[in-house]
Coordinates of C-alpha atoms and ligand atoms in Angstrom, one line a residue:
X178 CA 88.7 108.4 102.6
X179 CA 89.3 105.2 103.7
X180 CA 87.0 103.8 107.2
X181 CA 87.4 101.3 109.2
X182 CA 86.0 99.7 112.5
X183 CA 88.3 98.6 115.3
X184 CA 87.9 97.2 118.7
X185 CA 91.2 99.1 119.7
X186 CA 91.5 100.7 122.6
X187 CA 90.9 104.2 121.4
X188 CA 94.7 105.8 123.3
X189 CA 96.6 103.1 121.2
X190 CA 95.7 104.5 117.9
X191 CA 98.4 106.3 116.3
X192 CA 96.2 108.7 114.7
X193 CA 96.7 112.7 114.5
X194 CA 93.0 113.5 115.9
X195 CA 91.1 111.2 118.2
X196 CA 87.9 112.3 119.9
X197 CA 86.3 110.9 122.7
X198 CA 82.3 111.7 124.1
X199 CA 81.9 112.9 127.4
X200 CA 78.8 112.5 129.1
X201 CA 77.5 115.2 130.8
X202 CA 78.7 115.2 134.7
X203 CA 80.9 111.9 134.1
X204 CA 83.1 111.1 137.5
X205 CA 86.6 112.3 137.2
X206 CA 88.0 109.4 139.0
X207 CA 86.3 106.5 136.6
X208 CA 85.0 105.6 133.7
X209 CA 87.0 107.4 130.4
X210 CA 88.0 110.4 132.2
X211 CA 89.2 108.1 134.9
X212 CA 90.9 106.0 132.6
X213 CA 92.3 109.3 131.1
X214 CA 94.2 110.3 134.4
X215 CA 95.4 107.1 135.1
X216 CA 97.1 107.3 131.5
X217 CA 97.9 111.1 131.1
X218 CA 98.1 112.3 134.9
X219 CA 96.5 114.3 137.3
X220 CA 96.9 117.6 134.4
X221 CA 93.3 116.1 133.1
X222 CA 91.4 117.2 136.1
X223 CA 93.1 120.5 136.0
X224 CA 92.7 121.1 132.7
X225 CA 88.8 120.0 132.7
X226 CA 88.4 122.3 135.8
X227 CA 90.3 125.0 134.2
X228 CA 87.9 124.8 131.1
X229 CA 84.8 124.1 132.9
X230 CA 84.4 121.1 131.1
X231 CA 81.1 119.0 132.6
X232 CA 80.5 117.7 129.3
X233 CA 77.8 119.7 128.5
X234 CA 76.5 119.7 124.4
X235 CA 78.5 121.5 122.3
X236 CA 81.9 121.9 124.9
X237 CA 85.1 120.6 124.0
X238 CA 88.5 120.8 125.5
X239 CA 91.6 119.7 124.5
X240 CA 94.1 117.3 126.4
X241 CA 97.7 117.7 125.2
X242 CA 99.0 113.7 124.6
X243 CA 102.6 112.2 126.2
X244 CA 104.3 109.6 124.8
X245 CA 102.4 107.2 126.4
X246 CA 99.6 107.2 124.3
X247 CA 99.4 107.0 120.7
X248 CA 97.0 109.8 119.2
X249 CA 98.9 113.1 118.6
X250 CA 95.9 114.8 119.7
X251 CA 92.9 113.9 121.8
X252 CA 89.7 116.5 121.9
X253 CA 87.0 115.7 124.1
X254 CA 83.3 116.8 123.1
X255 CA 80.5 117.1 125.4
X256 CA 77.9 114.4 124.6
X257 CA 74.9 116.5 127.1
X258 CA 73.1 114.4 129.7
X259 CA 70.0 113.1 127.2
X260 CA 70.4 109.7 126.3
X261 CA 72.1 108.7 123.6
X262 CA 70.2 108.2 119.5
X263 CA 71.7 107.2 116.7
X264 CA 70.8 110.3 115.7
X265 CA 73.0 111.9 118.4
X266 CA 75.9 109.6 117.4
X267 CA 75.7 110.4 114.1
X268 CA 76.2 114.2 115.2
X269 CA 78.6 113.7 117.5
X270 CA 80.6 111.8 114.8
X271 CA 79.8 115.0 111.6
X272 CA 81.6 117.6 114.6
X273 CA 84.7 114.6 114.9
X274 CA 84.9 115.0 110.8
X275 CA 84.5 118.7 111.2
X276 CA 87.5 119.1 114.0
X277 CA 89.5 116.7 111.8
X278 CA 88.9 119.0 108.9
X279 CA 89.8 122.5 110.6
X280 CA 92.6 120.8 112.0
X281 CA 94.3 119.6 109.2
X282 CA 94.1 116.0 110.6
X283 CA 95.0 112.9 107.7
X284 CA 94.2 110.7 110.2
X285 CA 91.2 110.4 112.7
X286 CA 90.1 108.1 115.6
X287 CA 86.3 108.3 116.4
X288 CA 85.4 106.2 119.6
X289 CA 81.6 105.6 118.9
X290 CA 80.3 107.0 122.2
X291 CA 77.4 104.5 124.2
X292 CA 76.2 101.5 123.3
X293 CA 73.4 102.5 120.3
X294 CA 71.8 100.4 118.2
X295 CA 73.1 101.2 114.5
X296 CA 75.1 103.4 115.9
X297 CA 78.0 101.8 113.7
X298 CA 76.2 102.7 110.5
X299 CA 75.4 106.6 112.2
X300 CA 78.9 107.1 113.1
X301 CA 80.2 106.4 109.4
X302 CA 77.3 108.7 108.1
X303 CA 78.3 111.3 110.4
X304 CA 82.0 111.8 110.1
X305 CA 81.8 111.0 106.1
X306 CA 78.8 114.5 106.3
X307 CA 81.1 116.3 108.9
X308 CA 84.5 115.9 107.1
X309 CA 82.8 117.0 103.5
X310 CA 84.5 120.3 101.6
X311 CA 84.0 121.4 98.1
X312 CA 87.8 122.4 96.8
X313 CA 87.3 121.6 93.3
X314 CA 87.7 125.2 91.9
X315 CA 90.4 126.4 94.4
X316 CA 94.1 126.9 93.6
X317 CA 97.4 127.3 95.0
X318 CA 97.8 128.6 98.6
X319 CA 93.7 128.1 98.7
X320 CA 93.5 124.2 98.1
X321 CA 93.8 122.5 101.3
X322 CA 97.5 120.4 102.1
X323 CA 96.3 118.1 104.0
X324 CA 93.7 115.8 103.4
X325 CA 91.3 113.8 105.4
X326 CA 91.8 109.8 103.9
X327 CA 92.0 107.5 107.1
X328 CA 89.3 107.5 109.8
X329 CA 88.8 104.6 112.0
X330 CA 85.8 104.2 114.0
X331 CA 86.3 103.0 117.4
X332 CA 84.0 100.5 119.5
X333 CA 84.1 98.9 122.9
X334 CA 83.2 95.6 122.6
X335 CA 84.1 92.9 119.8
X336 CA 84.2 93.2 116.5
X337 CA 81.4 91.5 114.0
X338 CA 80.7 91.2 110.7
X339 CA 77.6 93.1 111.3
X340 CA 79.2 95.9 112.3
X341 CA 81.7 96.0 110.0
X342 CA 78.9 96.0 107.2
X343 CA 77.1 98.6 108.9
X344 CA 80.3 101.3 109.2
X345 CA 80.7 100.1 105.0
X346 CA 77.2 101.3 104.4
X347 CA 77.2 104.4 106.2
X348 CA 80.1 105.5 104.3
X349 CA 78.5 104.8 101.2
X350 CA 75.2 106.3 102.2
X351 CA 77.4 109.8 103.4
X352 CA 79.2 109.7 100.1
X353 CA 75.8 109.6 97.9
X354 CA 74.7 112.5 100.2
X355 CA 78.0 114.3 99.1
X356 CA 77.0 113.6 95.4
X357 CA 74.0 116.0 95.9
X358 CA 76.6 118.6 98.3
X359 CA 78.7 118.1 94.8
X360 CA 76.2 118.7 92.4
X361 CA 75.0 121.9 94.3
X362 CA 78.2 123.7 94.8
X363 CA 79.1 122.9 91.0
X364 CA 79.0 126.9 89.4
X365 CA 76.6 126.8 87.1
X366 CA 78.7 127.9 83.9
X367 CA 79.5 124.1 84.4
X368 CA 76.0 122.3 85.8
X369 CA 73.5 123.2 83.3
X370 CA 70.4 120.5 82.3
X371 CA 72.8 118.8 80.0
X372 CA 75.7 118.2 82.5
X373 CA 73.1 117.2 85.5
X374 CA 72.1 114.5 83.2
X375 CA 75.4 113.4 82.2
X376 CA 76.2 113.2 86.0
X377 CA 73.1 111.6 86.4
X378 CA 73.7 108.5 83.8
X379 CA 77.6 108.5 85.1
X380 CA 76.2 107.4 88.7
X381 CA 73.6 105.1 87.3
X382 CA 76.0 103.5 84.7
X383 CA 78.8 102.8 87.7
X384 CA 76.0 101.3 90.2
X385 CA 74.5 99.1 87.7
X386 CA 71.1 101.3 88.3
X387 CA 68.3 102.2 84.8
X388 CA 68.7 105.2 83.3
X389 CA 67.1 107.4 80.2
X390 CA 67.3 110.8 79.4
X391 CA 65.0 113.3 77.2
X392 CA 66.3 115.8 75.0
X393 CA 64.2 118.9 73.7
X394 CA 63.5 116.8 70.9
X395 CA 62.4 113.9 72.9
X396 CA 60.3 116.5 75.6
X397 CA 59.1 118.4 72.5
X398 CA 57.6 114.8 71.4
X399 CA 56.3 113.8 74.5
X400 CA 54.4 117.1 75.0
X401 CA 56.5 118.3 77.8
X402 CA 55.0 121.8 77.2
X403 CA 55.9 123.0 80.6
X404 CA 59.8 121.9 81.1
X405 CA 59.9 123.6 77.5
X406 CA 58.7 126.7 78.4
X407 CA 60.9 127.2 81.5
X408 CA 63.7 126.1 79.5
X409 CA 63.2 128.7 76.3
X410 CA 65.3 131.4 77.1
X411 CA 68.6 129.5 77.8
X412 CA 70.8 128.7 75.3
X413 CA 71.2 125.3 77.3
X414 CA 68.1 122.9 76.6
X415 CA 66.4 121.6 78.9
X416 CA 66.2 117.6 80.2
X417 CA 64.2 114.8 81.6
X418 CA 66.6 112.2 84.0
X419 CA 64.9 109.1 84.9
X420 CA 66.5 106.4 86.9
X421 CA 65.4 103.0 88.4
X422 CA 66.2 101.0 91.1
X423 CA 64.7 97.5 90.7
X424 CA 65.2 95.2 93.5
X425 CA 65.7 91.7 92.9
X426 CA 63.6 89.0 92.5
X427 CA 60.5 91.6 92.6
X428 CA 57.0 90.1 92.5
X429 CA 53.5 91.7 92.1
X430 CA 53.5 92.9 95.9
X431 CA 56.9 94.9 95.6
X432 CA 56.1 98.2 96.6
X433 CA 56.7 101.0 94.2
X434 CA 57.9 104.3 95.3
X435 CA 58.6 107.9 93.0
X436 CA 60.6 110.7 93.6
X437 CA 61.2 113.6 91.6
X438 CA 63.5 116.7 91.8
X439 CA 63.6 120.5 91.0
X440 CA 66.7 120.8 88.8
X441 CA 67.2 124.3 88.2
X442 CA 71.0 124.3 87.2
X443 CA 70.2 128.4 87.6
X444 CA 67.1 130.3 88.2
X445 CA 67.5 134.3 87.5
X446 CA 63.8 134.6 87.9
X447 CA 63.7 135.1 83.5
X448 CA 61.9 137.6 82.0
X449 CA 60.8 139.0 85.7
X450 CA 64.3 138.6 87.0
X451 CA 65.2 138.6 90.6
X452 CA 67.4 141.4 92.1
X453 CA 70.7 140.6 91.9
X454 CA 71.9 140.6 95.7
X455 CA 72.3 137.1 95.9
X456 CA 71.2 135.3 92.7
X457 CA 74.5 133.7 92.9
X458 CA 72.6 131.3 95.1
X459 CA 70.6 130.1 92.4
X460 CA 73.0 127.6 91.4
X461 CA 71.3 125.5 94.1
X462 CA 68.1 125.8 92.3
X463 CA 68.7 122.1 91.6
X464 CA 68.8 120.7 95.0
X465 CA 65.8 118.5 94.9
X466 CA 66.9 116.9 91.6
X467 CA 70.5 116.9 93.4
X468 CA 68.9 114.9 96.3
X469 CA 67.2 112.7 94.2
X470 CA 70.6 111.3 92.4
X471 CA 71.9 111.0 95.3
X472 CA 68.9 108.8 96.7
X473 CA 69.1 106.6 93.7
X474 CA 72.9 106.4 94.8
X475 CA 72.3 105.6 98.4
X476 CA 69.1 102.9 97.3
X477 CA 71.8 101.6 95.2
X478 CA 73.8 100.8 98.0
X479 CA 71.1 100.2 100.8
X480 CA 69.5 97.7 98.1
X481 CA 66.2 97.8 100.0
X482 CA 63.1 95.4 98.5
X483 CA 61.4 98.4 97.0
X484 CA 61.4 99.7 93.1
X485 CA 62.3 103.5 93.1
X486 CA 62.2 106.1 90.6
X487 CA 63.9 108.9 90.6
X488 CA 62.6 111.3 87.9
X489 CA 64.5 115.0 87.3
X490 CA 63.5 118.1 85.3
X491 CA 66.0 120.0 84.8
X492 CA 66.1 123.6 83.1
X493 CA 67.6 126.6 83.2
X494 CA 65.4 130.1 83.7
X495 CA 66.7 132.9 81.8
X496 CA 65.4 136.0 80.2
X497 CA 65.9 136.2 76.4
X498 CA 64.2 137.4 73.2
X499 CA 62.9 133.7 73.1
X500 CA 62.0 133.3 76.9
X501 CA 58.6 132.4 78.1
X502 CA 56.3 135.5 79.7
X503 CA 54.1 136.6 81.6
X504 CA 50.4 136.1 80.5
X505 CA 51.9 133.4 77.8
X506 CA 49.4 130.0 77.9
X507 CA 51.0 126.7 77.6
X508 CA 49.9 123.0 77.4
X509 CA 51.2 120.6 79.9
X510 CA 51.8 116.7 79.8
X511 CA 48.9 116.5 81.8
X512 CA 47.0 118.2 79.2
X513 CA 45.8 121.5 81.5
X514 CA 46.5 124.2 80.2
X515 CA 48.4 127.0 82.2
X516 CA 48.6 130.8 81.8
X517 CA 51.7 132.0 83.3
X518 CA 51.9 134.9 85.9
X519 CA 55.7 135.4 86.8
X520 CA 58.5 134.0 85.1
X521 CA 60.4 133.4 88.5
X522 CA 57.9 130.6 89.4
X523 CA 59.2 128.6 86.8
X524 CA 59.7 125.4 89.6
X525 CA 56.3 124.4 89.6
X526 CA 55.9 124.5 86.6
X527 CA 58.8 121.9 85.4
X528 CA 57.5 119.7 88.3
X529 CA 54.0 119.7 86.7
X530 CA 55.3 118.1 84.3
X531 CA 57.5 115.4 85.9
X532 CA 54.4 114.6 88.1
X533 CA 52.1 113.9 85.4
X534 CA 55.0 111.5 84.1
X535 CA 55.8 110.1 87.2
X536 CA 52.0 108.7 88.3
X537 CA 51.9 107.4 85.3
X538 CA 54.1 104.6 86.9
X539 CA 51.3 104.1 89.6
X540 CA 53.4 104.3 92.6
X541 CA 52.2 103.4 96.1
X542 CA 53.4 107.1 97.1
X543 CA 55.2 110.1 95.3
X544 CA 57.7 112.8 96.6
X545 CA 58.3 115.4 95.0
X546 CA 61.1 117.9 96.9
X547 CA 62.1 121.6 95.1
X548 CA 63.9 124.9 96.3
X549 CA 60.5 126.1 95.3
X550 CA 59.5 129.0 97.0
X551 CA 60.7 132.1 99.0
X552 CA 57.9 131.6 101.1
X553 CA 58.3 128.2 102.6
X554 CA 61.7 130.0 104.4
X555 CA 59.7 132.9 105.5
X556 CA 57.4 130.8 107.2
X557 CA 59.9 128.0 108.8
X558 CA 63.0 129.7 108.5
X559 CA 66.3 128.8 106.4
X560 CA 67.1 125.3 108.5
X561 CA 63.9 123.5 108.0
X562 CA 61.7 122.1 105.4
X563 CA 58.0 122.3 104.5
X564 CA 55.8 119.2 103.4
X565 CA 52.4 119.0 101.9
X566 CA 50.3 116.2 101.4
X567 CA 47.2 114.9 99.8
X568 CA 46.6 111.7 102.7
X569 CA 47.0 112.1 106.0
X570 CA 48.2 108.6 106.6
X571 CA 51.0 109.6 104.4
X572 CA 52.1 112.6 106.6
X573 CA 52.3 110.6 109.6
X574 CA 54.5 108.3 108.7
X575 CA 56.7 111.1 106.9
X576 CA 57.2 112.6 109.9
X577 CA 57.9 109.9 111.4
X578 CA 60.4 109.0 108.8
X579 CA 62.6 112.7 109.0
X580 CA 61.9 112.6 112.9
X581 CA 64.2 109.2 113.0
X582 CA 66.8 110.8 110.2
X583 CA 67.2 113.8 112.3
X584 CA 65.9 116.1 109.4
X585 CA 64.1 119.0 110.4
X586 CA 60.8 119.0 108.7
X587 CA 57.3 120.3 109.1
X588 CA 54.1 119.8 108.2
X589 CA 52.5 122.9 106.1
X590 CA 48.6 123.0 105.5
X591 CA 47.0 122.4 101.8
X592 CA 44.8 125.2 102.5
X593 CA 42.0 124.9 100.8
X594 CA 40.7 128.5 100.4
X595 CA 43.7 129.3 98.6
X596 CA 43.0 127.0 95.5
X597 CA 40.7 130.0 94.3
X598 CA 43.8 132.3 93.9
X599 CA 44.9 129.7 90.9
X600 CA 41.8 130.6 89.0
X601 CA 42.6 132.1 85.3
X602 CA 40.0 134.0 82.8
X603 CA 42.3 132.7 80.0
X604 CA 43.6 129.3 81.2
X605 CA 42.6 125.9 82.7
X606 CA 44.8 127.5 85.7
X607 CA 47.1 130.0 86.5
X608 CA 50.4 129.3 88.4
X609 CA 50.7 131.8 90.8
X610 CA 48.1 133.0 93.2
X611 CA 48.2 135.9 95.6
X612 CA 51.6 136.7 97.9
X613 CA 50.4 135.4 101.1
X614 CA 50.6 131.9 101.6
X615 CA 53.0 131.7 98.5
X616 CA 54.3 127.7 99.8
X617 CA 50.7 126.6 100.2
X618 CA 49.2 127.6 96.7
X619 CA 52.7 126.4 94.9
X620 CA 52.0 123.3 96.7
X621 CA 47.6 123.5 95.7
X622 CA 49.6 124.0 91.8
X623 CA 51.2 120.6 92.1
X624 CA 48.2 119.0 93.1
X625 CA 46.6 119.9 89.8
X626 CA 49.1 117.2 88.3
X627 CA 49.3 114.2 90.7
X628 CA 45.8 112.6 90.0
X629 CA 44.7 110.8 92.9
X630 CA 48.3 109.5 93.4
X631 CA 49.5 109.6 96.9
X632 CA 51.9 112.2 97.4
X633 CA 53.9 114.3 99.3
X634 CA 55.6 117.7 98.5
X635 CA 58.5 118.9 100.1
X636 CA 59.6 122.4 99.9
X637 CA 63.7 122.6 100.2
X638 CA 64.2 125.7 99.4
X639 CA 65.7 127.1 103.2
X640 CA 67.9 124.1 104.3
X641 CA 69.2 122.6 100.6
X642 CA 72.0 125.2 101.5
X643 CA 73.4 126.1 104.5
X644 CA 75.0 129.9 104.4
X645 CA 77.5 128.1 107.5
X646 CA 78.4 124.8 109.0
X647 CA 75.9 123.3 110.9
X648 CA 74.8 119.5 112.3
X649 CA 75.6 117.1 109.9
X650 CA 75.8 120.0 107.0
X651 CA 78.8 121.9 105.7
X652 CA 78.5 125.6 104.2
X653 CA 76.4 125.4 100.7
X654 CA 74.8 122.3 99.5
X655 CA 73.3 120.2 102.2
X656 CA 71.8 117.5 101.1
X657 CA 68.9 117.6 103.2
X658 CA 66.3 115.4 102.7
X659 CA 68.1 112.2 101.2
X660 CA 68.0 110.5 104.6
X661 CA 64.4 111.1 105.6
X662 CA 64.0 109.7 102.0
X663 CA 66.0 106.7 102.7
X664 CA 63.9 105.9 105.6
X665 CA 60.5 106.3 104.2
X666 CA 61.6 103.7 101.7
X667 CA 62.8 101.6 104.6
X668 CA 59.3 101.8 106.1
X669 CA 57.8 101.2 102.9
X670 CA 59.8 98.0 102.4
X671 CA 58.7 96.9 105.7
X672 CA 55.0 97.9 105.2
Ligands
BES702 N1 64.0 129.1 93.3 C1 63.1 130.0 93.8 C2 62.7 129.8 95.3 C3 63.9 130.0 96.3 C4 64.0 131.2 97.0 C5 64.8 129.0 96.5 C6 65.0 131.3 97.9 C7 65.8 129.1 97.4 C8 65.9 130.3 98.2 C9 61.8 129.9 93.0 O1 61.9 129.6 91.7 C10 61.1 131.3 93.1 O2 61.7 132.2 92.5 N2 60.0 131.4 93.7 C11 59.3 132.6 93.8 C12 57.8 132.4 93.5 C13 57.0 133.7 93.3 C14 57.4 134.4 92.1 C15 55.6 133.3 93.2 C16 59.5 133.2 95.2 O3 59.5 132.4 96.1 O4 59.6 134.4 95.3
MN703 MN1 62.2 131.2 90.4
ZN704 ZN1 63.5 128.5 91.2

C-alpha cells in the first residue's frame, strides 16, 4: 500500500473512496457540510435529513458525487460530539480502511478530521489496521480483485516534514502490527516452532535487528526442562527466538526493557486434550510471541533510546506416546522443580522458562503477554486483557500506557491466598491450582520465575483474536497489545 500526506483539498482528489468526519450537530449551512452544498447542491441537506444523519458515532451516509468533484465516492462518518484524541482519529481512520476494503476501493482519500496532535502518525496506523485482510490461502472467485494500494491522507493546513515523517511511521508501525495479524492467521500445518523462528530471524535479518535461535539440542543444553516438556509430543521441536534492539550510541543509563511471548504454534490441550468444538482456534496460541515480533519490528522502526528484547518460546502441545503427563516432575532453567497437573496448561510453563532467561539480562521491567488462560476471558470478557504485576509503580504507568494506545486492559489482582493452591507433595511446585481464580494463580506460577525483576504479566488470551471486525482489529489475529507496548517503551525512554 502506498500512503501519502497531502494538503489537497479533500473534493479534488481523484480517488474512488474518500471519507470525511462529521462532528456531531455540525451546521448545515458552513463548515464541511456547508462547503459540501455549495459544491454538490442542495441534495446534501436532503439526503442528511433523509438519513437522519447528525453525525453521531458510528452513522454514516453516503453522498452520490457529480462531475464537479473528483472522488467517485464520498462517505461521511459520524465523528460523536466528544472531543477529538489521537486515539479517536486513529479509529476513525481503521473504519475509512475498513469501508475502502468492503467496497472494493484501490484508491482512498482520508481527510484527517480536527486538528490533533499526532494525529498524522494515528491516522496512518489506523487505516493501515482497518484496511488489513488475510487472503493468503484463498483461491479463485474467493481472492479479492481489487486491492487496496493507494491511500492519501488528507490535512487542512500546510504540509511539513514533520508530518510527512509521522504518516511514514504510522504506516510502518500498522504494518509490524499486521506481522503479528499474519503470524496468527497462518494454519498451523505451516506455523509450527520451527517456521515462527524462521519468520522471526527473516524480520530481524531485513531490519538490521540481533537475533539467535535455540534448537532442542541447544534448549536440551541449556536445561530448558520446561519448553522441552511442552514440546515432547509433537513431531515439531520446539524453539527459543531472541531478538535485540540496541539503540545507538547507548551508555550505562540506557534503559533496558524485556518482553517475551507465548508461542504456541497449536495447543490441543496434549495428553488432556480439549474438546474439539473450536480447537481450530488454537492456532492463535502464539499471539503473545506474534506480538512480540511484531514489537521488535515496530522498535525497529520507532528507534526509541531504549535496548529491548524480545524473547519467544515456542512449542507445540500435542498428545503422543512420547508426550509429557499429568503427575510427570520436571526441572526448570530456574532450577524448581515442577510436578505437572494438566497437560493443557502447558503456557506457563514454556514461559517459566523464558522468564528465568530473560532476568537474567537485568532489565529495568519485564512483560511477559500469553493466550494463557480460559479464565482471564471469563472474568473480562473476549475484547479485553488482564495484567498482573509484582510493583505497583509499574501498574500505573501500564495503564497509563494502554489507556493512551486505546487498548483495552485491566488490572487483575496477584491474590495472595491463592499461592497455596500451587503447593505439591511431590514437587518444588505444582502448576495448576484450583478452578477458581484460574488467571490469578497462572499469573502467582510465573512469579515463581521472575526473581525480584520488575514485571508485568499480561493475559491475551480474549482479544489476540477477534471472532469479527471491530476498532482498529479485523476478524482473527489482532495484534493487541503491540501499541500499549510501544508506549510503555516510549515512557521508559523518557523516564
Ligand atoms: N491456550 C489456552 C488458553 C486459551 C483459552 C487461550 C481460550 C485462548 C482462548 C491455555 O493453554 C489453556 O488451555 N489454559 C487452560 C488452563 C487450565 C487447564 C488450568 C484453561 O484456561 O482452561
Ligand atoms: Mn492449553
Ligand atoms: Zn495454550
Amino acid at each position: 500500500m502506498k500512503l501519502s500526506l497531502s494538503s489537497t483539498e479533500p473534493l479534488s482528489v481523484a480517488v474512488d473512496v474518500l471519507v470525511l468526519g462529521i462532528p456531531e450537530g455540525a451546521s448545515a449551512k458552513d463548515g464541511i457540510l456547508g462547503e459540501l452544498t455549495t459544491r454538490l447542491g442542495p441534495a446534501v441537506a436532503r439526503i442528511l435529513k433523509r438519513e437522519d444523519f447528525t453525525g453521531k458515532k458510528d452513522q454514516s451516509v453516503e453522498i452520490p458525487c457529480n462531475d464537479d468533484v473528483k472522488p467517485a465516492r464520498l462517505i461521511l462518518f459520524g465523528l460523536g460530539k466528544e472531543p477529538l484524541g489521537a486515539i479517536e482519529v486513529r479509529l476513525f481512520a481503521a473504519r475509512a480502511g475498513r469501508f475502502a476494503i468492503g467496497a472494493k476501493a484501490a484508491s482512498l482519500g482520508v481527510a484527517i478530521p480536527g486538528d490533533v496532535v499526532g494525529s498524522e502518525r494515528a491516522a496512518a496506523e489506523g487505516v493501515v489496521l482497518g484496511s488489513y485482510r488475510f487472503t493468503k490461502y484463498l483461491t479463485g472467485d474467493r481472492l479479492p480483485k481489487v486491492q487496496l494500494d493507494k491511500v492519501t491522507l488528507l490535512v487542512a493546513g500546510a504540509l511539513t516534514k514533520a508530518a510527512k515523517d509521522a504518516a511514514a511511521l504510522g504506516q510502518q508501525v500498522g504494518e509490524a502490527v499486521c506481522i503479528a495479524r499474519d503470524l496468527i492467521n497462518e494454519p498451523p500445518n505451516e506455523l509450527y516452532p520451527e517456521k515462527l523462528a524462521d519468520a522471526a530471524v527473516a524480520m530481524c535479518k531485513s531490519r538490521g535487528l540481533q537475533v539467535t535461535v535455540l534448537d532442542r539440542p541447544a534448549l536440551e543444553k541449556k536445561g530448558m526442562k520446561l519448553i522441552i516438556a511442552v514440546g515432547r509430543g509433537s513431531r515439531r521441536d520446539p524453539r527459543m527466538i531472541h531478538m535485540i534492539y540496541k539503540p545507538k550510541g547507548a551508555n550505562a543509563k540506557t534503559k533496558k526493557i524485556v518482553f517475551v511471548g507465548k508461542g504456541l504454534t497449536f495447543d490441543t490441550g496434549g495428553i488432556c486434550i480439549k474438546p474439539a468444538p473450536g480447537m481450530e482456534e488454537m492456532k492463535g496460541d502464539m499471539g503473545g510471541a506474534a506480538n512480540v515480533v511484531a514489537l521488535m519490528a515496530a522498535v525497529a522502526a520507532v528507534k526509541p533510546d531504549v535496548e529491548v528484547h524480545g524473547i519467544i518460546g515456542s512449542a507445540e502441545n500435542m498428545p503422543d506416546g512420547d508426550a509429557y503427563r499429568p503427575g510427570d516432575i520436571f526441572g526448570s532453567y530456574d532450577g524448581k522443580t515442577v510436578e505437572i497437573i494438566n497437560t493443557d496448561a502447558e503456557g506457563r510453563l514454556v514461559l517459566a522458562d523464558v522468564l528465568a532467561y530473560g532476568r537474567e539480562l537485568k532489565p529495568d521491567l519485564m512483560i511477559d503477554n500469553a493466550t494463557l488462560t480460559g479464565a482471564c476471558v471469563v472474568a473480562l470478557g473476549p475484547t479485553v486483557s488482564g495484567y498482573f504485576t509484582n510493583r505497583d509503580e509499574a501498574a500505573e504507568r501500564f495503564r497509563k500506557a494502554a489507556k493512551t494506545a486505546g487498548e483495552a486492559m485491566w488490572q487483575l489482582p496477584m491474590v495472595e491466598d491463592l499461592r497455596d493452591g500451587l503447593k505439591s507433595d511431590w514437587a518444588d511446585i505444582k502448576h495448576v491450582a484450583d478452578r477458581w481464580g484460574g488467571a490469578i494463580s497462572a499469573a502467582l506460577f510465573l512469579r515463581e520465575f521472575v526473581g525480584d525483576t520488575a514485571w508485568i504479566h499480561v493475559d491475551i488470551a480474549g482479544p489476540s483474536m477477534a471472532n469479527k471486525a471491530y476498532g482498529l482489529y479485523s476478524k482473527g489475529g489482532t495484534g493487541q497489545g503491540v501499541l500499549t507496548f510501544l508506549r510503555v517503551i516510549d515512557d521508559l525512554a523518557t523516564a
